[in-house]
XYZ file of C-alpha atoms in Angstrom:
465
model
C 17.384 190.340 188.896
C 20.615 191.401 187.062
C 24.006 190.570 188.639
C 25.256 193.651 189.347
C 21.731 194.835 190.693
C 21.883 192.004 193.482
C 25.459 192.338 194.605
C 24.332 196.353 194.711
C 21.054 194.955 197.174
C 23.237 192.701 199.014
C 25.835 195.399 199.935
C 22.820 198.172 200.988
C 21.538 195.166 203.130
C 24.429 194.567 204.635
C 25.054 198.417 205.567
C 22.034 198.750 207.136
C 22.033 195.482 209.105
C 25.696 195.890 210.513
C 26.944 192.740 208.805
C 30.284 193.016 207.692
C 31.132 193.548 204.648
C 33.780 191.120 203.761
C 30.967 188.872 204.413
C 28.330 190.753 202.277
C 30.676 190.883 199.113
C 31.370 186.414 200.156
C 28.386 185.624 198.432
C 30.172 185.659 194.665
C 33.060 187.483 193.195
C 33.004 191.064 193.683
C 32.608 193.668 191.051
C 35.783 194.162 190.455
C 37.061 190.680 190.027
C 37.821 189.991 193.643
C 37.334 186.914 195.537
C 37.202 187.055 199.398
C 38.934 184.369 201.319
C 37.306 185.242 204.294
C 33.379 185.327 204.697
C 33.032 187.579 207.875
C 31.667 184.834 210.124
C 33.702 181.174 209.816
C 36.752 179.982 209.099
C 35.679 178.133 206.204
C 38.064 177.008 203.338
C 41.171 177.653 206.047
C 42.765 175.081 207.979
C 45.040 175.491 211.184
C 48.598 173.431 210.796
C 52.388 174.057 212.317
C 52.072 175.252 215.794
C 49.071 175.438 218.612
C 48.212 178.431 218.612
C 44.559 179.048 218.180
C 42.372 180.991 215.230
C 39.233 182.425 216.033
C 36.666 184.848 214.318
C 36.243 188.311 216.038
C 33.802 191.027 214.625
C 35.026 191.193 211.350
C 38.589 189.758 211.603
C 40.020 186.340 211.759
C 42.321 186.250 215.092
C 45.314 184.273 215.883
C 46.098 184.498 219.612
C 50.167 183.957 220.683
C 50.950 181.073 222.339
C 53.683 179.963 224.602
C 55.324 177.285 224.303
C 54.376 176.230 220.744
C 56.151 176.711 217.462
C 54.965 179.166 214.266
C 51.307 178.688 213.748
C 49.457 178.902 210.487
C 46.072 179.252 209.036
C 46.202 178.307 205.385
C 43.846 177.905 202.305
C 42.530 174.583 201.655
C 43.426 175.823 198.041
C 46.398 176.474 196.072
C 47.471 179.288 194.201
C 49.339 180.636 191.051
C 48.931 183.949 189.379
C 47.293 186.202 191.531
C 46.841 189.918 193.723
C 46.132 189.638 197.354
C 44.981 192.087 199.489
C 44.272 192.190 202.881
C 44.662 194.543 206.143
C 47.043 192.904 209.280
C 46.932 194.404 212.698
C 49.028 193.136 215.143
C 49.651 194.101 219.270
C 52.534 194.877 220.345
C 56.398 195.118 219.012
C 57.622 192.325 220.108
C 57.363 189.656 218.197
C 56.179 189.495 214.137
C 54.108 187.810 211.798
C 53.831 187.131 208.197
C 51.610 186.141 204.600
C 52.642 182.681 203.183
C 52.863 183.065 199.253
C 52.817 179.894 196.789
C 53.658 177.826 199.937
C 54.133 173.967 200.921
C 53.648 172.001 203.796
C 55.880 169.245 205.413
C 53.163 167.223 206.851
C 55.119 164.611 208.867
C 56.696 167.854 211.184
C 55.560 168.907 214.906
C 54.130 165.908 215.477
C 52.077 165.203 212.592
C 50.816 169.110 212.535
C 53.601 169.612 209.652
C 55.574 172.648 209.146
C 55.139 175.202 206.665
C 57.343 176.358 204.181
C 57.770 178.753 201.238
C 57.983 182.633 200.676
C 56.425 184.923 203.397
C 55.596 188.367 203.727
C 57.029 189.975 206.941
C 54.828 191.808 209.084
C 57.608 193.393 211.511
C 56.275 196.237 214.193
C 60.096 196.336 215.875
C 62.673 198.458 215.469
C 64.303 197.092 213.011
C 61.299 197.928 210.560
C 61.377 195.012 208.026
C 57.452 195.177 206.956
C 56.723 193.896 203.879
C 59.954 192.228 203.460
C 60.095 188.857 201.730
C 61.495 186.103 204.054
C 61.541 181.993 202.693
C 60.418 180.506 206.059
C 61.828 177.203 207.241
C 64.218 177.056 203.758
C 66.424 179.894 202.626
C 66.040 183.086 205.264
C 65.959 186.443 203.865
C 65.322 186.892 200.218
C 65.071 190.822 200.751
C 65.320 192.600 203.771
C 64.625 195.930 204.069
C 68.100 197.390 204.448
C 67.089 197.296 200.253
C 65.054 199.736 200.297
C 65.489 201.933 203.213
C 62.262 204.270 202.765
C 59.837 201.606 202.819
C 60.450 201.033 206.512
C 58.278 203.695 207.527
C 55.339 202.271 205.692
C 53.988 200.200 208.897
C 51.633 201.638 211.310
C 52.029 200.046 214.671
C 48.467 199.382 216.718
C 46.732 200.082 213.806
C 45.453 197.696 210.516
C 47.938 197.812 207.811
C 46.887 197.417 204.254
C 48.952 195.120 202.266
C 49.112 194.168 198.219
C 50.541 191.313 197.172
C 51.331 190.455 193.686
C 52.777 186.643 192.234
C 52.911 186.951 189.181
C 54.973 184.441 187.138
C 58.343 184.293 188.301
C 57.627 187.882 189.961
C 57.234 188.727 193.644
C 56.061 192.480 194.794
C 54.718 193.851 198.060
C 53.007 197.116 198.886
C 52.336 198.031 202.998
C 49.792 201.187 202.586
C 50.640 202.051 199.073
C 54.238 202.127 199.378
C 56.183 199.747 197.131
C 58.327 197.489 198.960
C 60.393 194.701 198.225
C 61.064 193.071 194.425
C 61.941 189.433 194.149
C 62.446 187.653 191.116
C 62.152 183.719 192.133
C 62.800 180.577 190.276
C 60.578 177.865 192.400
C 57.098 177.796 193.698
C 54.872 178.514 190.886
C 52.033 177.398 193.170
C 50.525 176.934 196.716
C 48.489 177.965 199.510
C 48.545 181.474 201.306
C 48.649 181.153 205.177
C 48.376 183.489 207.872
C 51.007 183.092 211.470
C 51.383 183.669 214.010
C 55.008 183.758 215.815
C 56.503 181.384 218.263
C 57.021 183.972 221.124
C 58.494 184.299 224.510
C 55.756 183.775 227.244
C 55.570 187.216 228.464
C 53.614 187.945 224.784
C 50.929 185.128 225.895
C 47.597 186.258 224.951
C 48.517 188.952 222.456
C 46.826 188.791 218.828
C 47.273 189.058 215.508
C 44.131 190.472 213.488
C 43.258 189.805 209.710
C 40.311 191.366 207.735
C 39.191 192.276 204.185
C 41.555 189.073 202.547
C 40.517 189.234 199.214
C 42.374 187.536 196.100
C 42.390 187.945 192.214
C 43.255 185.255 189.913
C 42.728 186.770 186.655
C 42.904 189.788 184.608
C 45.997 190.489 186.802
C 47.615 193.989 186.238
C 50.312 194.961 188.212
C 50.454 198.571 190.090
C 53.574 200.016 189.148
C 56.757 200.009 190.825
C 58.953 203.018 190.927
C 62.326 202.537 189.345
C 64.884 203.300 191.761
C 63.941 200.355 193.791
C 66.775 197.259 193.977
C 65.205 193.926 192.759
C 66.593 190.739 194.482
C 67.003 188.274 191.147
C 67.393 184.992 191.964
C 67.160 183.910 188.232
C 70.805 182.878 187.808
C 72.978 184.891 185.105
C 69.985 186.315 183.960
C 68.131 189.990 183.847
C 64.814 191.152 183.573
C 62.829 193.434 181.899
C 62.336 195.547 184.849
C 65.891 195.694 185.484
C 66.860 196.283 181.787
C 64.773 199.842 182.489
C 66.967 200.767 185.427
C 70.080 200.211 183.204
C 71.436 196.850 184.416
C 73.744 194.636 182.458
C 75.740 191.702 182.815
C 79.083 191.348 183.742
C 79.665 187.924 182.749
C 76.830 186.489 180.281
C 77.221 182.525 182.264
C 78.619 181.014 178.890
C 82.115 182.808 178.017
C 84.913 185.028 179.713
C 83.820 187.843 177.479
C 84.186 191.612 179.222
C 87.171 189.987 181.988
C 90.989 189.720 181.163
C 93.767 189.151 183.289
C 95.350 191.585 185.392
C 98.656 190.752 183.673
C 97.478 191.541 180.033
C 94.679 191.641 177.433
C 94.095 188.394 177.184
C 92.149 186.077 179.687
C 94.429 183.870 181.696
C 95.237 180.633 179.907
C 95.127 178.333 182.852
C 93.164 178.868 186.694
C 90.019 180.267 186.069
C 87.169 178.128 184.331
C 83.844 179.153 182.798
C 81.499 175.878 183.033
C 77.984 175.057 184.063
C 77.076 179.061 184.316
C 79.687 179.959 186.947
C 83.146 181.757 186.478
C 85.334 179.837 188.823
C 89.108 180.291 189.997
C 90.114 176.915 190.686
C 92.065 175.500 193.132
C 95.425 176.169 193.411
C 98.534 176.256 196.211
C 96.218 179.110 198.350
C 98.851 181.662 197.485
C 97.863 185.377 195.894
C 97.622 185.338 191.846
C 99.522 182.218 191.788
C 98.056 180.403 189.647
C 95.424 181.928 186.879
C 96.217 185.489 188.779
C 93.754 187.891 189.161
C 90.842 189.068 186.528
C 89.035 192.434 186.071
C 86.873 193.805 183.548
C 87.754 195.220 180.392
C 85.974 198.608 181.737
C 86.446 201.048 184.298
C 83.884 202.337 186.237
C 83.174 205.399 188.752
C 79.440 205.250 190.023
C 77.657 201.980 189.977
C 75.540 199.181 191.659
C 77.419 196.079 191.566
C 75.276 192.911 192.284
C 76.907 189.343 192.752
C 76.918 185.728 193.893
C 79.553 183.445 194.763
C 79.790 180.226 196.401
C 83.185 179.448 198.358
C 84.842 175.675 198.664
C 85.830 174.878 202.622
C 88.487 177.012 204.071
C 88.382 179.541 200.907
C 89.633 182.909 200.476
C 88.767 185.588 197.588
C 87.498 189.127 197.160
C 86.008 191.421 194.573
C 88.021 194.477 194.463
C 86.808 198.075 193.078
C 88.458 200.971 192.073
C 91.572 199.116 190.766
C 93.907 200.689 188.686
C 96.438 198.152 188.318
C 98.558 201.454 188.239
C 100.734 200.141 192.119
C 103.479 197.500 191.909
C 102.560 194.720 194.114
C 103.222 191.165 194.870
C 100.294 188.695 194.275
C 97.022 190.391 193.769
C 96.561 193.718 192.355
C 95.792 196.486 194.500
C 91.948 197.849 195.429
C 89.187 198.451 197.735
C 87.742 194.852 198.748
C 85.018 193.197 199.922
C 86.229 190.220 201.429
C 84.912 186.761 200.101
C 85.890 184.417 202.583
C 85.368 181.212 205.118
C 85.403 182.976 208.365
C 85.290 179.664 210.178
C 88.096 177.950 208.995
C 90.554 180.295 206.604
C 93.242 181.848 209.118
C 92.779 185.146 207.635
C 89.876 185.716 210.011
C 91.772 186.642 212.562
C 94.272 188.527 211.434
C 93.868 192.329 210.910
C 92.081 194.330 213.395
C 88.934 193.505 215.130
C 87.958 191.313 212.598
C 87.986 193.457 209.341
C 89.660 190.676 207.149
C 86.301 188.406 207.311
C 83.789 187.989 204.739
C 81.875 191.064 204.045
C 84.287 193.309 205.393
C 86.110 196.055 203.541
C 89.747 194.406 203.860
C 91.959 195.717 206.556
C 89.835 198.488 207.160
C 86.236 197.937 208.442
C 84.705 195.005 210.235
C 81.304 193.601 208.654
C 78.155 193.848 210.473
C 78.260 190.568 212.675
C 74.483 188.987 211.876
C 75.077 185.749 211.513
C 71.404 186.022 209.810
C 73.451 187.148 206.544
C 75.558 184.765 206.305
C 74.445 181.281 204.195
C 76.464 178.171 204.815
C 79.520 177.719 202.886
C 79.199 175.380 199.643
C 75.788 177.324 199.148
C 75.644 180.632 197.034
C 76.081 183.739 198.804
C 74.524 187.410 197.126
C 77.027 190.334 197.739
C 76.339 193.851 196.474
C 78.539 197.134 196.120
C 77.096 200.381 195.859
C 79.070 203.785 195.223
C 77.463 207.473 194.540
C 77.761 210.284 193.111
C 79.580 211.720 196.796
C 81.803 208.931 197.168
C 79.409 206.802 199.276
C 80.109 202.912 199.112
C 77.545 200.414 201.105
C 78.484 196.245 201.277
C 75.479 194.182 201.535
C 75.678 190.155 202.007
C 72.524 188.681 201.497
C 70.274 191.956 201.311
C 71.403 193.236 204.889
C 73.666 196.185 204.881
C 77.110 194.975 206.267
C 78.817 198.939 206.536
C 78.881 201.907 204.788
C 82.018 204.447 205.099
C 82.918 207.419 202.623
C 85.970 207.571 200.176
C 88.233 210.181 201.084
C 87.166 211.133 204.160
C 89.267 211.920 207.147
C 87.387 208.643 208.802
C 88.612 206.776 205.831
C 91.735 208.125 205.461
C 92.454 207.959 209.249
C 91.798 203.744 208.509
C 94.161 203.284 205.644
C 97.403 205.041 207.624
C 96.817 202.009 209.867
C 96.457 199.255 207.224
C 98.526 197.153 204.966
C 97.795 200.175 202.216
C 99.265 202.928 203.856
C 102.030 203.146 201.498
C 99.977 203.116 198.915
C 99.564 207.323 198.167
C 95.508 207.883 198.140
C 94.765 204.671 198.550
C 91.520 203.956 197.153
C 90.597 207.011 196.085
C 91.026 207.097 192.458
C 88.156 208.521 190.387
C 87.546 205.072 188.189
C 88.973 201.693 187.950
C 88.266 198.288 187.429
C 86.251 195.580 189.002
C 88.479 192.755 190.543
C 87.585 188.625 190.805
C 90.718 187.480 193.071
C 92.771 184.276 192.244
C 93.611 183.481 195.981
C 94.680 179.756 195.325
C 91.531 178.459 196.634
C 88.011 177.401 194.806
C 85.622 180.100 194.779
C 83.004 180.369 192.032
C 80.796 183.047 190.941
C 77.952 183.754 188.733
C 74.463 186.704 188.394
C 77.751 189.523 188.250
C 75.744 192.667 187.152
C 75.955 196.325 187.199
C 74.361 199.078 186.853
C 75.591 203.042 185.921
C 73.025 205.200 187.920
C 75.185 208.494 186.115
C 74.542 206.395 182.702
C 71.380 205.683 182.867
């Protein structure tokens, strides 16, 4: 009997005899090019690890039941994986708590006892309020590597109490996610080429004891990939230092500082880059350390172009006790002592630069828009400092402007507005007529007498594209 004929037999059988299908199509690849994970009626080729909490087969779905009292529990592959598409559905009760798909993950084996700990990039399954399905979160290494406050739309994509469908694709360096159709999140990853998928279940209070989490139809493809499209106008988290991809080459995206030269930045003082205080070495554009005075030393830098409408992306790692900014919307048109005049997003060591508590209500610390609005206080956004930190600017068309540390949205406010306005008559720039409100300027790296460095400075012209 031909191939196709049999898996055609196999799947009629299994109609009519009420076996499920997952476990019908387990008996060889499927048509398509599909392998199932899961064969309808064992756990086979998984293996429990991390936390207690137990994995059973129900019907057709593998169930993990929540656990008090135990830490994040996984069911993973025996195998490892590179390249591939996975698909599966998730259902999970309740809104309480979350769960989550291991990608190209690792195991610490000596952890909880000998029942190791898992590690590596995970796709968030997130019923709550705050909507993060599909997000990508590195458990048990870096946190967030793109929340949803990216891509706003997407959050509607779950379905609470019912089975989700999710599409995962790893492909080379390239991370995408899909929750019932709808593109999600876009991460572009250095590490990992390779490792097991897993399936968790939460460490939850005990009041969730007995709830479940329900997987079916997990089905992989390891060859002959082809990736689904992904619409254009969504942000993609690089993590590939200095560097830009095809995909974000389409939306318009260029470099602001090319990790080898000073090339598009001069000093606020003339054409020239400063002579002395700011160093380009080992891919980073640093200001270097100095008497922790205002454009002391190498003074300020901006860009050798204005701009109006843009998406500025950005990482910087801060020294102990640091203070910076990136400003926007500079003219370099106001006399001032020290550092040139502009909207900023605060770069700075909340913990131990004095700064912090100065202003009002905390709008001088790091995320902030200086003097004027306080960051959004999740201390999940926040990385530690010596490590690099991603901060993004967005402005449109209507004079919107968003800060994001991290990939979580720190505040949003409108240029001009009376609210805005309202803010600067009680600030240090109320002297300053229209205040941050100029049509175009540049874009601002501070010299604040401390170490800060920064690198991955890109932007993107939505009006230019």
């Amino acid at each position: 009997m031909r191939r196709n004929t049999l898996i055609k037999t196999v799947l009629m059988v299994a109609a009519l005899s009420n076996i499920p299908l997952s476990y019908a199509q387990s008996h060889g690849d499927t048509e398509s090019g599909w392998t199932n994970l899961f064969d309808g009626k064992t756990l086979n080729g998984w293996k429990a690890v991390g936390g207690k909490a137990p994995y059973t087969v129900e019907g057709d779905a593998i169930v993990g039941r929540m656990t008090k009292g135990t830490p994040n529990s996984f069911l993973i592959t025996e195998k490892e994986y590179g390249d591939f598409i996975l698909e599966l559905d998730v259902k999970l009760e309740g809104s309480q708590t979350n769960s989550g798909i291991q990608t190209r993950s690792h195991l610490d084996s000596k952890a909880n006892e000998g029942r190791g700990r898992v590690y590596g990039r995970q796709v968030e399954i997130d019923p709550s309020d705050r909507a993060w399905t599909g997000g990508i979160y590195d458990e048990a290494r870096r946190g967030w590597l793109y929340p949803l406050d990216l891509n706003e739309n997407a959050k509607k994509a779950y379905r609470p109490e019912e089975y989700n469908h999710v599409r995962i694709e790893a492909i080379g360096d390239e991370l995408r996610t899909w929750i019932n159709d709808i593109p999600v999140s876009y991460v572009v990853d250095t590490i990992d080429r390779a490792g097991f998928i897993g399936l968790q279940v939460h460490s939850i209070p005990a009041e969730l004891d007995g709830k479940k989490v329900y997987f079916k139809n997990v089905k992989i493809k390891t060859s002959d990939l082809r990736s689904k499209g992904f619409p254009n106008d969504i942000y993609i988290v690089n993590l590939k230092p200095n560097e830009i991809v095809d995909a974000e080459k389409k939306k318009g995206m260029k470099l602001l500082f090319d990790g080898k030269t000073s090339n598009g930045w001069r000093s606020i003082h003339g054409d020239k880059f400063p002579d002395r205080g700011w160093e380009v070495k080992d891919g980073q554009l640093t200001v270097l350390k100095s008497d922790g005075g205002e454009s002391t030393n190498g003074g300020d830098i901006v860009t050798k172009d204005k701009y109006t409408v843009f998406d500025l992306s950005f990482e910087f790692k801060l020294s102990a006790g640091a203070n910076s900014g990136v400003k926007y919307f500079v003219t370099l048109k106001e006399k001032s002592k020290g550092s040139a005049i502009g909207l900023e997003y605060q770069v700075l060591d909340d913990a131990l630069h004095p700064d912090a508590k100065l202003g009002r209500d905390g709008n001088r610390t790091l995320a902030s828009l200086y003097d004027l609005i306080t960051s959004n206080r999740d201390a999940r956004a926040r990385r530690p400092i010596g490590e690099w930190n991603r901060g993004r600017i967005v402005v449109t068309a209507d004079n919107k402007v968003e800060h994001y540390l991290n990939g979580i949205k720190m505040l949003t406010y409108e240029r001009g507005s009376k609210q805005f306005r309202d803010l600067v008559a009680i600030s240090k720039y109320k002297d300053w007529e229209n205040f941050g409100e100029a049509k175009e300027g540049f874009i601002l790296l501070q010299d604040h007498g401390d170490r800060v460095s920064f690198r991955s400075i890109k932007i993107n012209k939505p009006n230019q594209q």
